[in-house]
Coordinates of C-alpha atoms in Angstrom, one line a residue:
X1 CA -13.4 118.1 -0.2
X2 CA -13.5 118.0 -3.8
X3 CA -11.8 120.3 -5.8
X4 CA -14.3 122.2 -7.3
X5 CA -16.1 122.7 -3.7
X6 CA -12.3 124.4 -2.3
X7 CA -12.1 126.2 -5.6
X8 CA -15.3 127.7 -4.0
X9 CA -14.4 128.1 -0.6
X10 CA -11.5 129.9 -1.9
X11 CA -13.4 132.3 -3.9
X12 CA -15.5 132.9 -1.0
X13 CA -12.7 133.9 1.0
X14 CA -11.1 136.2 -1.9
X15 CA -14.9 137.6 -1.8
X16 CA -14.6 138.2 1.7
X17 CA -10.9 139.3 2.0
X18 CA -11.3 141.8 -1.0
X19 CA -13.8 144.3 1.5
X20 CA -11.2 145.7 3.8
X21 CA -7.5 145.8 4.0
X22 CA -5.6 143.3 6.5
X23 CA -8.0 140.6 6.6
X24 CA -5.6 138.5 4.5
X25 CA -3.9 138.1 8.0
X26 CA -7.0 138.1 10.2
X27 CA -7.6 134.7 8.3
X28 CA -3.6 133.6 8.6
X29 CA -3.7 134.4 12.6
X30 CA -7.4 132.8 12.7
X31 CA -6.0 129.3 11.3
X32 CA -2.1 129.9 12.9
X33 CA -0.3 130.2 9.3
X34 CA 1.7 132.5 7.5
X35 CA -0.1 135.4 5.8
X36 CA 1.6 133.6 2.3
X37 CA 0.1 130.4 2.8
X38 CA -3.2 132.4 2.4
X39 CA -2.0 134.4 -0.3
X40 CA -1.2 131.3 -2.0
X41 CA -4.3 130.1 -1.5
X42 CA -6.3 132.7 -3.2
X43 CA -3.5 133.0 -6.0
X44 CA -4.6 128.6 -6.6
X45 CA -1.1 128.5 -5.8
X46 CA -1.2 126.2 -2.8
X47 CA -4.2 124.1 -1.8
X48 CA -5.8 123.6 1.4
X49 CA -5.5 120.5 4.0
X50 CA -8.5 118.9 5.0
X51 CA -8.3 120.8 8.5
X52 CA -7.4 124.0 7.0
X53 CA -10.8 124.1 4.7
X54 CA -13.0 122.8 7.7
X55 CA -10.6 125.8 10.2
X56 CA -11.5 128.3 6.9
X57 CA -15.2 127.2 7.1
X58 CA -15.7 127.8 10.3
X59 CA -13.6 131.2 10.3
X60 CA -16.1 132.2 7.4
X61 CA -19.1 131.1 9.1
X62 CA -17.8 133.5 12.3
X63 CA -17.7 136.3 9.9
X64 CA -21.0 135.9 7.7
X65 CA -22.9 136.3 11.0
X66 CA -21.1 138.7 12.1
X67 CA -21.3 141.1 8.8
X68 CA -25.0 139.8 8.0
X69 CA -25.2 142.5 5.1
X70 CA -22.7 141.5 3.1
X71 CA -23.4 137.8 3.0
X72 CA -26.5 138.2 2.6
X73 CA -26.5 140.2 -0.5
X74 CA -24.3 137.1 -1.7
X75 CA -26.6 134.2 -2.6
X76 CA -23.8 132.0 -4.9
X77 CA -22.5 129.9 -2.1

């Protein structure tokens, strides 16, 4: 992935994350790591693996259909 395409993933997960408290480590239990490793990765502190991005794009998939409203009032994918 390029860089500008995980800078967006990440801001899609900071989007997501944002809306309710603890889901920082529903996404660190979803992709087995440490609730800092996703901190880190919304702070641009730490970047992504391959896997990880593909594991955080399927994770983010899983929760767009399941919370249709909000994604779908979010059209800058």
């Amino acid at each position: 992935m390029s860089k500008e395409r995980t800078r967006k993933l990440v801001e899609q997960l900071r989007k997501w994350a944002s809306r309710q408290y603890g889901r920082q480590q529903e996404v660190a239990n979803a992709l087995g790591v440490h609730k800092s490793v996703v901190s880190n990765w919304l702070a641009f502190r730490q970047e992504l693996t391959g896997e990880q991005a593909l594991a955080l794009l399927e994770f983010l998939g899983e929760a767009r259909r399941s919370e249709a409203f909000f994604w779908g009032m979010w059209d800058d994918q």
